[in-house]
mmCIF file of C-alpha atoms in Angstrom:
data_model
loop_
_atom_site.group_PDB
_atom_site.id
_atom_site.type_symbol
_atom_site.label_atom_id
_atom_site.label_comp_id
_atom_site.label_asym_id
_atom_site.label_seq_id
_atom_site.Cartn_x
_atom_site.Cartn_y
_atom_site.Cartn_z
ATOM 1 C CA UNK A 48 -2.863 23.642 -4.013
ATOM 2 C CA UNK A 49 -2.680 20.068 -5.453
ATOM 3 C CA UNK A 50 -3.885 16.756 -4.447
ATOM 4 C CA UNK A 51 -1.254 13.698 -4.996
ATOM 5 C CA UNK A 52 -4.307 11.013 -5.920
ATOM 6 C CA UNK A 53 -5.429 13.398 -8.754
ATOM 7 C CA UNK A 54 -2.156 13.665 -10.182
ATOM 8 C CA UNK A 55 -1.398 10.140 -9.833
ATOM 9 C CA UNK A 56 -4.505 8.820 -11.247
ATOM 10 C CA UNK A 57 -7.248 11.223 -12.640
ATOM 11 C CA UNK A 58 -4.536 13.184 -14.449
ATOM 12 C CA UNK A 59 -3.345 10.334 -16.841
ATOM 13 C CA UNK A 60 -6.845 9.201 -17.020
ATOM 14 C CA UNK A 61 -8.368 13.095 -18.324
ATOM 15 C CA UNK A 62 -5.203 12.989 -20.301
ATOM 16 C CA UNK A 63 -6.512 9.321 -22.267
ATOM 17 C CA UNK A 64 -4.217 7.080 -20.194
ATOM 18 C CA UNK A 65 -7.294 5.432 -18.857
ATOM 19 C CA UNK A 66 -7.256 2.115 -20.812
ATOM 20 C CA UNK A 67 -3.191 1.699 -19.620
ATOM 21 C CA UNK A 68 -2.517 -1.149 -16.989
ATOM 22 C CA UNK A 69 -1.440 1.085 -13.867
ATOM 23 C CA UNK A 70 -0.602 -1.664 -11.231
ATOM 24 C CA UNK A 71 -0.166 -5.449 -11.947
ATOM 25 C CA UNK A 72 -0.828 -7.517 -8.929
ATOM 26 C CA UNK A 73 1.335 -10.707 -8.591
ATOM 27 C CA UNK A 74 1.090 -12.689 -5.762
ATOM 28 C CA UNK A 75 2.327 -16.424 -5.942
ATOM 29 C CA UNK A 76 1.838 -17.474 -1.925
ATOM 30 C CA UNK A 77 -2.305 -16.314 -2.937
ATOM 31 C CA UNK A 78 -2.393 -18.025 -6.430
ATOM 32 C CA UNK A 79 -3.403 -14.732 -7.576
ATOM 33 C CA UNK A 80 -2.431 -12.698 -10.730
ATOM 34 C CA UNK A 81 -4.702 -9.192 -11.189
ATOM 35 C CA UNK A 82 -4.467 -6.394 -14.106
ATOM 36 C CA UNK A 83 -5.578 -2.671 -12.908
ATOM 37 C CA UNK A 84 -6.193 0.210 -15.184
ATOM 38 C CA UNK A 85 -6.037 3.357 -14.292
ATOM 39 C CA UNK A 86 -9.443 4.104 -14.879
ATOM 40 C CA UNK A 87 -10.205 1.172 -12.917
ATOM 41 C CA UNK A 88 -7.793 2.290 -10.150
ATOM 42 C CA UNK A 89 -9.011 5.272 -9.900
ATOM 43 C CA UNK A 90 -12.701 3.853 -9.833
ATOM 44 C CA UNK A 91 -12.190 1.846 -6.839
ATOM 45 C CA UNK A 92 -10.023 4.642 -5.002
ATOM 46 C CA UNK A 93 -12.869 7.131 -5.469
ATOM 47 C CA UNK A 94 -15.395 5.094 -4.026
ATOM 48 C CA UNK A 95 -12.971 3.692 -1.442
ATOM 49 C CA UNK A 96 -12.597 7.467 -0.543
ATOM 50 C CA UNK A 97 -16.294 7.691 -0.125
ATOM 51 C CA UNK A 98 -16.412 4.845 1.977
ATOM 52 C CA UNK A 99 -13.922 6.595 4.376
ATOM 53 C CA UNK A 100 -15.567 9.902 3.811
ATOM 54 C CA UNK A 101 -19.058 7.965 5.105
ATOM 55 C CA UNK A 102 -17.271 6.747 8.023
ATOM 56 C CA UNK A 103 -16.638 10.425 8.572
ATOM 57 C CA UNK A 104 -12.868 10.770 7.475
ATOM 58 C CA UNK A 105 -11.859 13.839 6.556
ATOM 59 C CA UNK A 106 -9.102 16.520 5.226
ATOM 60 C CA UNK A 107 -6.303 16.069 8.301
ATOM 61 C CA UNK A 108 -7.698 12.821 9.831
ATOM 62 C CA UNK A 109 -5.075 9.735 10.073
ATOM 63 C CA UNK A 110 -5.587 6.432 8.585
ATOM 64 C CA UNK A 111 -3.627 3.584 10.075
ATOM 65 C CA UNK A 112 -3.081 0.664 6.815
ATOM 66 C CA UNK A 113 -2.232 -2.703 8.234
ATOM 67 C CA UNK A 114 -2.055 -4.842 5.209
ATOM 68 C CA UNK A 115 0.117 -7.250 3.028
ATOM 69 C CA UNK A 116 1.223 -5.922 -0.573
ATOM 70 C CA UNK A 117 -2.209 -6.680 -2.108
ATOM 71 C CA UNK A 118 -3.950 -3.603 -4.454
ATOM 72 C CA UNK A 119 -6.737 -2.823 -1.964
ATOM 73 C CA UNK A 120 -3.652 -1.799 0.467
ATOM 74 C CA UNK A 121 -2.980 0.707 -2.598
ATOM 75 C CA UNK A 122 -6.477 1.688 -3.029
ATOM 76 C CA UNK A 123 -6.935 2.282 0.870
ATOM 77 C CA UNK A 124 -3.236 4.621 0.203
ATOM 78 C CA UNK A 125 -4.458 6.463 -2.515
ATOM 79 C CA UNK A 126 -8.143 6.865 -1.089
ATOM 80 C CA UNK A 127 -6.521 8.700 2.068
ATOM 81 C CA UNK A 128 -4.902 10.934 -0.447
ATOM 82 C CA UNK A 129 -7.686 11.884 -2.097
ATOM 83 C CA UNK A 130 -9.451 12.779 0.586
ATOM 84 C CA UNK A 131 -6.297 14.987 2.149
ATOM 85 C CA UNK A 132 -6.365 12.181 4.934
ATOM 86 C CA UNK A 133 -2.585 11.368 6.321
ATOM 87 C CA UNK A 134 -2.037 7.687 5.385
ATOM 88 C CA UNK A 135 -0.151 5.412 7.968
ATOM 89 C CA UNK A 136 1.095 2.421 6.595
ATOM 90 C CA UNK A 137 2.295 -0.246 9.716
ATOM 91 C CA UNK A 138 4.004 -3.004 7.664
ATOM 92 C CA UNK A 139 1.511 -6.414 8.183
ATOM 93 C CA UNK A 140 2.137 -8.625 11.125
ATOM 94 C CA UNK A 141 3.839 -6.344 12.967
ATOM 95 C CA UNK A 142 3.184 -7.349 16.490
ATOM 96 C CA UNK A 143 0.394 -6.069 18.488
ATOM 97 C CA UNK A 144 2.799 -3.703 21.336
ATOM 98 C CA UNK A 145 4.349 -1.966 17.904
ATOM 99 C CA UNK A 146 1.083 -1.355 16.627
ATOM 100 C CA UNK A 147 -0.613 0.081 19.081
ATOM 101 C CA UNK A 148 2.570 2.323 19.981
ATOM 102 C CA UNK A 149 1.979 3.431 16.519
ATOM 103 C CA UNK A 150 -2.341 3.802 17.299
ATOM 104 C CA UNK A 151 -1.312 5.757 20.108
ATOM 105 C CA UNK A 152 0.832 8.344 18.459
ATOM 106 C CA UNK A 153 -1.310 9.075 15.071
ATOM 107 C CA UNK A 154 -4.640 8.617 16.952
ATOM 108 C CA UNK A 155 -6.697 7.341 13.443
ATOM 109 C CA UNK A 156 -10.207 7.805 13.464
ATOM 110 C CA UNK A 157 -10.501 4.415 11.136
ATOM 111 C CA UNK A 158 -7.847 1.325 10.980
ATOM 112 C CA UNK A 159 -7.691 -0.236 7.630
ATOM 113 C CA UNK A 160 -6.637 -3.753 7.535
ATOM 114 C CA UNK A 161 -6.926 -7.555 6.036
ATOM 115 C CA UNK A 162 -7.974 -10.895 7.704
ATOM 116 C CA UNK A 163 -4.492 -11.765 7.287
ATOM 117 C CA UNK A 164 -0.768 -12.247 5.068
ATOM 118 C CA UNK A 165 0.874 -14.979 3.704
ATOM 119 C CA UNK A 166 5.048 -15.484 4.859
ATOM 120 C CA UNK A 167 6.424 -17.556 2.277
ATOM 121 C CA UNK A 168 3.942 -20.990 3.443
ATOM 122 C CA UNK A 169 2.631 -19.678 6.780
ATOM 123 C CA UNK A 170 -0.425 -18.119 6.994
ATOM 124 C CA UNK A 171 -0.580 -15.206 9.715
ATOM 125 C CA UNK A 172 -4.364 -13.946 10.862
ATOM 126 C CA UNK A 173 -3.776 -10.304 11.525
ATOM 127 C CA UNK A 174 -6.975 -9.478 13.276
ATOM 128 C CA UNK A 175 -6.273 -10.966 16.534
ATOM 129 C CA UNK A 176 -2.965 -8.626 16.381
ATOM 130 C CA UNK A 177 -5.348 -6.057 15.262
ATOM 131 C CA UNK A 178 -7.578 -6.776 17.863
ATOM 132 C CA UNK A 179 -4.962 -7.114 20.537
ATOM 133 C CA UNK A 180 -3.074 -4.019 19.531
ATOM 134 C CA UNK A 181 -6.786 -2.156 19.929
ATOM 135 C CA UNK A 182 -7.088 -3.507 23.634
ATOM 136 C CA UNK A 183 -3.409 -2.246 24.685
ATOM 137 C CA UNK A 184 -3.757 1.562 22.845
ATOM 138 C CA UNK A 185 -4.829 3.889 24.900
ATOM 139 C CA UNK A 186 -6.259 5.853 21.608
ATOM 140 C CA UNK A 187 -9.204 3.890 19.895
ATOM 141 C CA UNK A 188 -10.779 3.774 16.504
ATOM 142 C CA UNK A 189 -13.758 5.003 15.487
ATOM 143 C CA UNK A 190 -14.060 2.188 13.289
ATOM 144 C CA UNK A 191 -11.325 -0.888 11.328
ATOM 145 C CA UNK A 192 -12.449 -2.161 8.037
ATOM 146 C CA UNK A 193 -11.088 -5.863 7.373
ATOM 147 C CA UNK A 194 -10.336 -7.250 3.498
ATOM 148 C CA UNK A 195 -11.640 -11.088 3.923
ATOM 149 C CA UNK A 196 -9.060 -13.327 2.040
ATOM 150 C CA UNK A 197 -10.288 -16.608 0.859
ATOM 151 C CA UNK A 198 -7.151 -18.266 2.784
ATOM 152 C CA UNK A 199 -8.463 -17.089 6.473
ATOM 153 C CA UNK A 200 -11.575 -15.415 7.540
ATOM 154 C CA UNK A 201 -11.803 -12.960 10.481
ATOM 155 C CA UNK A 202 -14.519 -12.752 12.523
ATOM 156 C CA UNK A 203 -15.915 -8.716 12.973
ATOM 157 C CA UNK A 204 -17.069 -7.168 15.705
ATOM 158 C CA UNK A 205 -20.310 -5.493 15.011
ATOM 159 C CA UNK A 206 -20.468 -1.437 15.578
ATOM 160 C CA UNK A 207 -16.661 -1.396 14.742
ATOM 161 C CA UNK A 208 -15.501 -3.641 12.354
ATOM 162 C CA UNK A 209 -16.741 -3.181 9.107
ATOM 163 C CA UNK A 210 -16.231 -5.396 5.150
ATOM 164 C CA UNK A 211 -13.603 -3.247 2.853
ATOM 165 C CA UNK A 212 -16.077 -4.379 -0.043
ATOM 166 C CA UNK A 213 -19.217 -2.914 1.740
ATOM 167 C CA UNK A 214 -17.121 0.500 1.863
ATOM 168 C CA UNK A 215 -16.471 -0.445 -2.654
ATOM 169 C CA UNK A 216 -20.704 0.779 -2.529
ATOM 170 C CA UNK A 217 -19.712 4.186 -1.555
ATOM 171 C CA UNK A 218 -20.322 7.021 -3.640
ATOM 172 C CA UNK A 219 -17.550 7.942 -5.484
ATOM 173 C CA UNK A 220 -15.439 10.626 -4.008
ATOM 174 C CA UNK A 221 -13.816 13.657 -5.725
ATOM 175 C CA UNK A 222 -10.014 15.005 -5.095
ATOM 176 C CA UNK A 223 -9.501 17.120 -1.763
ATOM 177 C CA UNK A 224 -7.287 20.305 -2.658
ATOM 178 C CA UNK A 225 -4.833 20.661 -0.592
ATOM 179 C CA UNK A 226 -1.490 22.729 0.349
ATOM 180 C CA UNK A 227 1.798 21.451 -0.673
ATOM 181 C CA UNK A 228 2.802 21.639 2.830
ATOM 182 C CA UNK A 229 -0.187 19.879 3.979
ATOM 183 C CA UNK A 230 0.894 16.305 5.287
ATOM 184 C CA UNK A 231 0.010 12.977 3.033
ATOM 185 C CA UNK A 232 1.758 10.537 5.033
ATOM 186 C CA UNK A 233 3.102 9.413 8.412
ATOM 187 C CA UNK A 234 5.836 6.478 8.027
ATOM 188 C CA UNK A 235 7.334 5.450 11.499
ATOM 189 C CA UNK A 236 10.594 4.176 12.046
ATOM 190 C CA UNK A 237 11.647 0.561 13.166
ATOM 191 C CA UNK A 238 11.929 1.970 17.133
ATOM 192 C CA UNK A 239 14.582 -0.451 17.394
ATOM 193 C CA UNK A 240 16.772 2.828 19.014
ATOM 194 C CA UNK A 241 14.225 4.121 21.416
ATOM 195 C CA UNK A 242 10.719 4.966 20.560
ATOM 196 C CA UNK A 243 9.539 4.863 16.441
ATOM 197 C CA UNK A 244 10.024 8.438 14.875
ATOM 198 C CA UNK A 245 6.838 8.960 12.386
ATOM 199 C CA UNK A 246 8.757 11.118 9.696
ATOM 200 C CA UNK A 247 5.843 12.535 7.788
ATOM 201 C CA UNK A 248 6.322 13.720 3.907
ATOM 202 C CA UNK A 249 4.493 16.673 2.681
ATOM 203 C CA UNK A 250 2.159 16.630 -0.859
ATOM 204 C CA UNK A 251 3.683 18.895 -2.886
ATOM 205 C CA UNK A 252 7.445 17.899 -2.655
ATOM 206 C CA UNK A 253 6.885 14.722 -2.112
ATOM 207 C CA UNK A 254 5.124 14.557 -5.815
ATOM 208 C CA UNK A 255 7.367 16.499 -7.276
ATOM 209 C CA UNK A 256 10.693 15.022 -6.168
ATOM 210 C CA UNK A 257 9.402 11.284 -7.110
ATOM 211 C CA UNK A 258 8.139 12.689 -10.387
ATOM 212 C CA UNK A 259 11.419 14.181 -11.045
ATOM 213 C CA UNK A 260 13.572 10.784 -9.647
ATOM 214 C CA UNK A 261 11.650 8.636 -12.294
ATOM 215 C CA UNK A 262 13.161 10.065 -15.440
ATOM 216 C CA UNK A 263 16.271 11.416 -13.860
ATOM 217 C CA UNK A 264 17.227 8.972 -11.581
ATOM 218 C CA UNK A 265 15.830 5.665 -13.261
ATOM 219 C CA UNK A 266 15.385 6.710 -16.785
ATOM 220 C CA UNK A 267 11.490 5.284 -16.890
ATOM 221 C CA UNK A 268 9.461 6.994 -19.469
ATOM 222 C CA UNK A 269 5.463 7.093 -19.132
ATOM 223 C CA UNK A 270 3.978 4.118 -20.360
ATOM 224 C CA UNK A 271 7.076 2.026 -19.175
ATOM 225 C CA UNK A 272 7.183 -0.440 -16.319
ATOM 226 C CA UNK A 273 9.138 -0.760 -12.707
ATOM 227 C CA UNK A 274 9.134 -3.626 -10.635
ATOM 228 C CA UNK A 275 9.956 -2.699 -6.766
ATOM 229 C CA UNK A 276 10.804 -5.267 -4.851
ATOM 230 C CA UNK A 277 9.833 -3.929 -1.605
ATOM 231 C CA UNK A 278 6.586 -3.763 1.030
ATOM 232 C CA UNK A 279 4.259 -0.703 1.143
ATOM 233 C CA UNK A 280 5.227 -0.675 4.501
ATOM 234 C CA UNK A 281 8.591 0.380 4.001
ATOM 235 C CA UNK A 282 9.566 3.777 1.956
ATOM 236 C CA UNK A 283 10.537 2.240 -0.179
ATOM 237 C CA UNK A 284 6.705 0.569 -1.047
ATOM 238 C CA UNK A 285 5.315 4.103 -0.836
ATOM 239 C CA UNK A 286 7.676 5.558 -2.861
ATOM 240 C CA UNK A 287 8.591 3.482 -6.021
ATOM 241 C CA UNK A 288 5.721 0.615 -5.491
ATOM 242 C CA UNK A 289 3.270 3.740 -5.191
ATOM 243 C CA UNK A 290 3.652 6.676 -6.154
ATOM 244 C CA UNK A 291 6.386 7.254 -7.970
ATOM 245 C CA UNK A 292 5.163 4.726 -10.884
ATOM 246 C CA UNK A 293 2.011 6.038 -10.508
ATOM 247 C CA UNK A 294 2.534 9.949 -10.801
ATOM 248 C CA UNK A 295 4.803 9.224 -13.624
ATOM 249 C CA UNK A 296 1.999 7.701 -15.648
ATOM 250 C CA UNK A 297 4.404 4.225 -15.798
ATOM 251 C CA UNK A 298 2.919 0.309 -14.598
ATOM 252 C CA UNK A 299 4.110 -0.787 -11.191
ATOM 253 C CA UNK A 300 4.270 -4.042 -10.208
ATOM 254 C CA UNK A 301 2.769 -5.185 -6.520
ATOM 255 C CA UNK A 302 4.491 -8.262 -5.730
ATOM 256 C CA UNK A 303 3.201 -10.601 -2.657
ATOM 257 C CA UNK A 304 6.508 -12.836 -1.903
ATOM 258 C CA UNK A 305 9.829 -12.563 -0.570
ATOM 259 C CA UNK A 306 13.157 -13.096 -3.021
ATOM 260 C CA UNK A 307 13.154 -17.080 -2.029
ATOM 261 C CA UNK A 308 10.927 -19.766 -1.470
ATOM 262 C CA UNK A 309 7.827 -17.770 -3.956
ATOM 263 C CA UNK A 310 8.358 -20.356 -5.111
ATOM 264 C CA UNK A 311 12.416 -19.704 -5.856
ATOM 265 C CA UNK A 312 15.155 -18.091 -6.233
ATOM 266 C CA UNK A 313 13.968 -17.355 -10.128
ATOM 267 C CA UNK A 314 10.481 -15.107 -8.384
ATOM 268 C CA UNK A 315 12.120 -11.858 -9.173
ATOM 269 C CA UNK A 316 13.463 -12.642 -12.872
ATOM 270 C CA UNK A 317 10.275 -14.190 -13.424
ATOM 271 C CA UNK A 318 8.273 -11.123 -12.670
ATOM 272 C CA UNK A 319 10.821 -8.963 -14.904
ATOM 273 C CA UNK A 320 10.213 -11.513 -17.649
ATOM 274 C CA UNK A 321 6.233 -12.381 -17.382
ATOM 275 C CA UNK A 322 5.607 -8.199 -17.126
ATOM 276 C CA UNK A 323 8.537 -6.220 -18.904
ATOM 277 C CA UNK A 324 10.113 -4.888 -16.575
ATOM 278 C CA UNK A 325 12.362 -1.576 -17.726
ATOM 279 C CA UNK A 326 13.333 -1.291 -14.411
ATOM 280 C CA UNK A 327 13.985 -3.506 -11.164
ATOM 281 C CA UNK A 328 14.524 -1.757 -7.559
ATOM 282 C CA UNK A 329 15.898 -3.753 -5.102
ATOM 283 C CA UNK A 330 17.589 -4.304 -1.798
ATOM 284 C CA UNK A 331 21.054 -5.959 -1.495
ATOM 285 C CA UNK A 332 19.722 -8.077 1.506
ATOM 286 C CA UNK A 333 17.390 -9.510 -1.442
ATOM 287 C CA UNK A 334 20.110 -10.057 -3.840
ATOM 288 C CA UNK A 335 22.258 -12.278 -1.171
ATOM 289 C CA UNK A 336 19.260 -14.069 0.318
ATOM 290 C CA UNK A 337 19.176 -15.114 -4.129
ATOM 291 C CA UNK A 338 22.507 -15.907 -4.354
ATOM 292 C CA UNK A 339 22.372 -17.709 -1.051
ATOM 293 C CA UNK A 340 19.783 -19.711 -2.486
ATOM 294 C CA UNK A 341 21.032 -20.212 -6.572
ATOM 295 C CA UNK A 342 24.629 -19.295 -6.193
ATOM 296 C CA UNK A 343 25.442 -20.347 -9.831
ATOM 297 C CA UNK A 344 22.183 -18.136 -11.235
ATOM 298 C CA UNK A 345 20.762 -21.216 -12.488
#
């Protein structure tokens, strides 16, 4: 029995890791740079989770996230997991047909999502999508709760569509036990092949294998901080934006931005300067689209 929000936040925090920055939020295209602690983290996941848990979420019940890279996205991630909820991240924007495919196979009882994302200077409003992937499923929500940004507003529909900071006045909720071989997420694949796969990952290997991969694989010690340049949307996001910093007791950095064009070539570099990065993961499509950009790594 375990539960992977306790051991990625509560732990540290009983342990005196409280006061440590967990997740530093850096997003350039929203003008916005945020410090968490974990004590604060796990403040606004526990009454996040009680939010959900009023909305009548419980142990086994999918969540559908539908968000940019911005920390209530990880608070809505971790929330699910303390609850023993199964998380499913859909990467933001995806169109409306790939979401609902995706509403229609997990059935969640609540859709958690933002007013809309930010691509590069283009700003996308994701609850018509939302809205319009609702309408085609055949499955519907109970309920969707909708982060306002101060770039674009969304308008809600009452009895369904509910404020993510009117769910922040929740009770807080403890840590779920569960059983290692109890799900904690569903990720689907692209469906580019046929119809998405949703490959789900169990709790207690899932914690223990990322655990493990953060000393062995990347040589990260607690306290120490990794810089994933990825989307929680991908596996990537959940496992070395996410958790793996996270459960390792290290500071992850959330990054809202692409490679290029945030405002340069330089965005990445500059994160691993401004923040001390020990540790940058990385794609090699990212790496061209840099060089493409600043051949001479000026």
């Amino acid at each position: 029995m375990l539960n992977t929000c306790y051991l990625a936040l509560d732990h540290h925090v009983d342990a005196g890791r409280g006061q440590q920055v967990a997740l530093i939020y850096d997003s350039p295209v929203a003008q916005t740079k945020q410090r968490y602690t974990y004590q604060e983290l796990q403040d606004l996941t526990a009454r996040f989770a009680g939010g959900l848990r009023d909305l009548g979420v419980v142990k086994g019940d999918r969540v559908i996230i539908y968000m940019p890279n911005v920390p209530e996205a990880v608070v809505a991630m971790l929330a699910c997991a303390r609850l023993g909820a199964v998380h499913s991240v859909v990467f933001g924007g995806f169109a409306p047909h790939e979401l609902a495919v995706r509403i229609d196979h997990a059935q969640p009882k609540v859709i958690v999502s933002a007013s809309g994302g930010i691509e590069i200077d283009k700003i996308i409003p994701y609850k018509p999508l939302l809205d319009e992937a609702i309408a085609l499923a055949s499955h519907k929500p109970n309920y969707t709760v909708v982060l306002q940004r101060a770039f674009v507003q969304a308008d809600l529909l009452p009895g369904r569509d509910l404020d993510y900071q009117e769910l922040l006045k929740a009770k807080p909720q403890a840590c779920v036990p569960v059983q290692a071989t109890d799900p904690l997420y569903i990720l689907y694949t692209s469906g580019t092949t046929g119809k998405p796969k949703g490959v789900v990952r169990d709790n207690g290997g899932h914690a223990v294998a990322l655990k493990y991969s953060m000393s062995a694989i990347y040589g990260l010690a607690p306290g120490e901080t990794m810089f994933s340049g990825s989307d929680i949307g991908w596996a990537v996001g959940h496992s070395y934006i996410v958790y793996g910093p996270l459960l390792h007791s290290c500071t992850t950095i959330l990054f809202e931005g692409k490679p290029v064009r945030t405002p340069d070539a330089g965005t990445f570099w500059r994160l691993a300067a401004d923040y001390g990065a020990n540790v940058i993961f990385t794609a090699p499509t990212a790496i061209r689209a840099i060089k493409k950009e600043d051949p001479g790594a000026n």
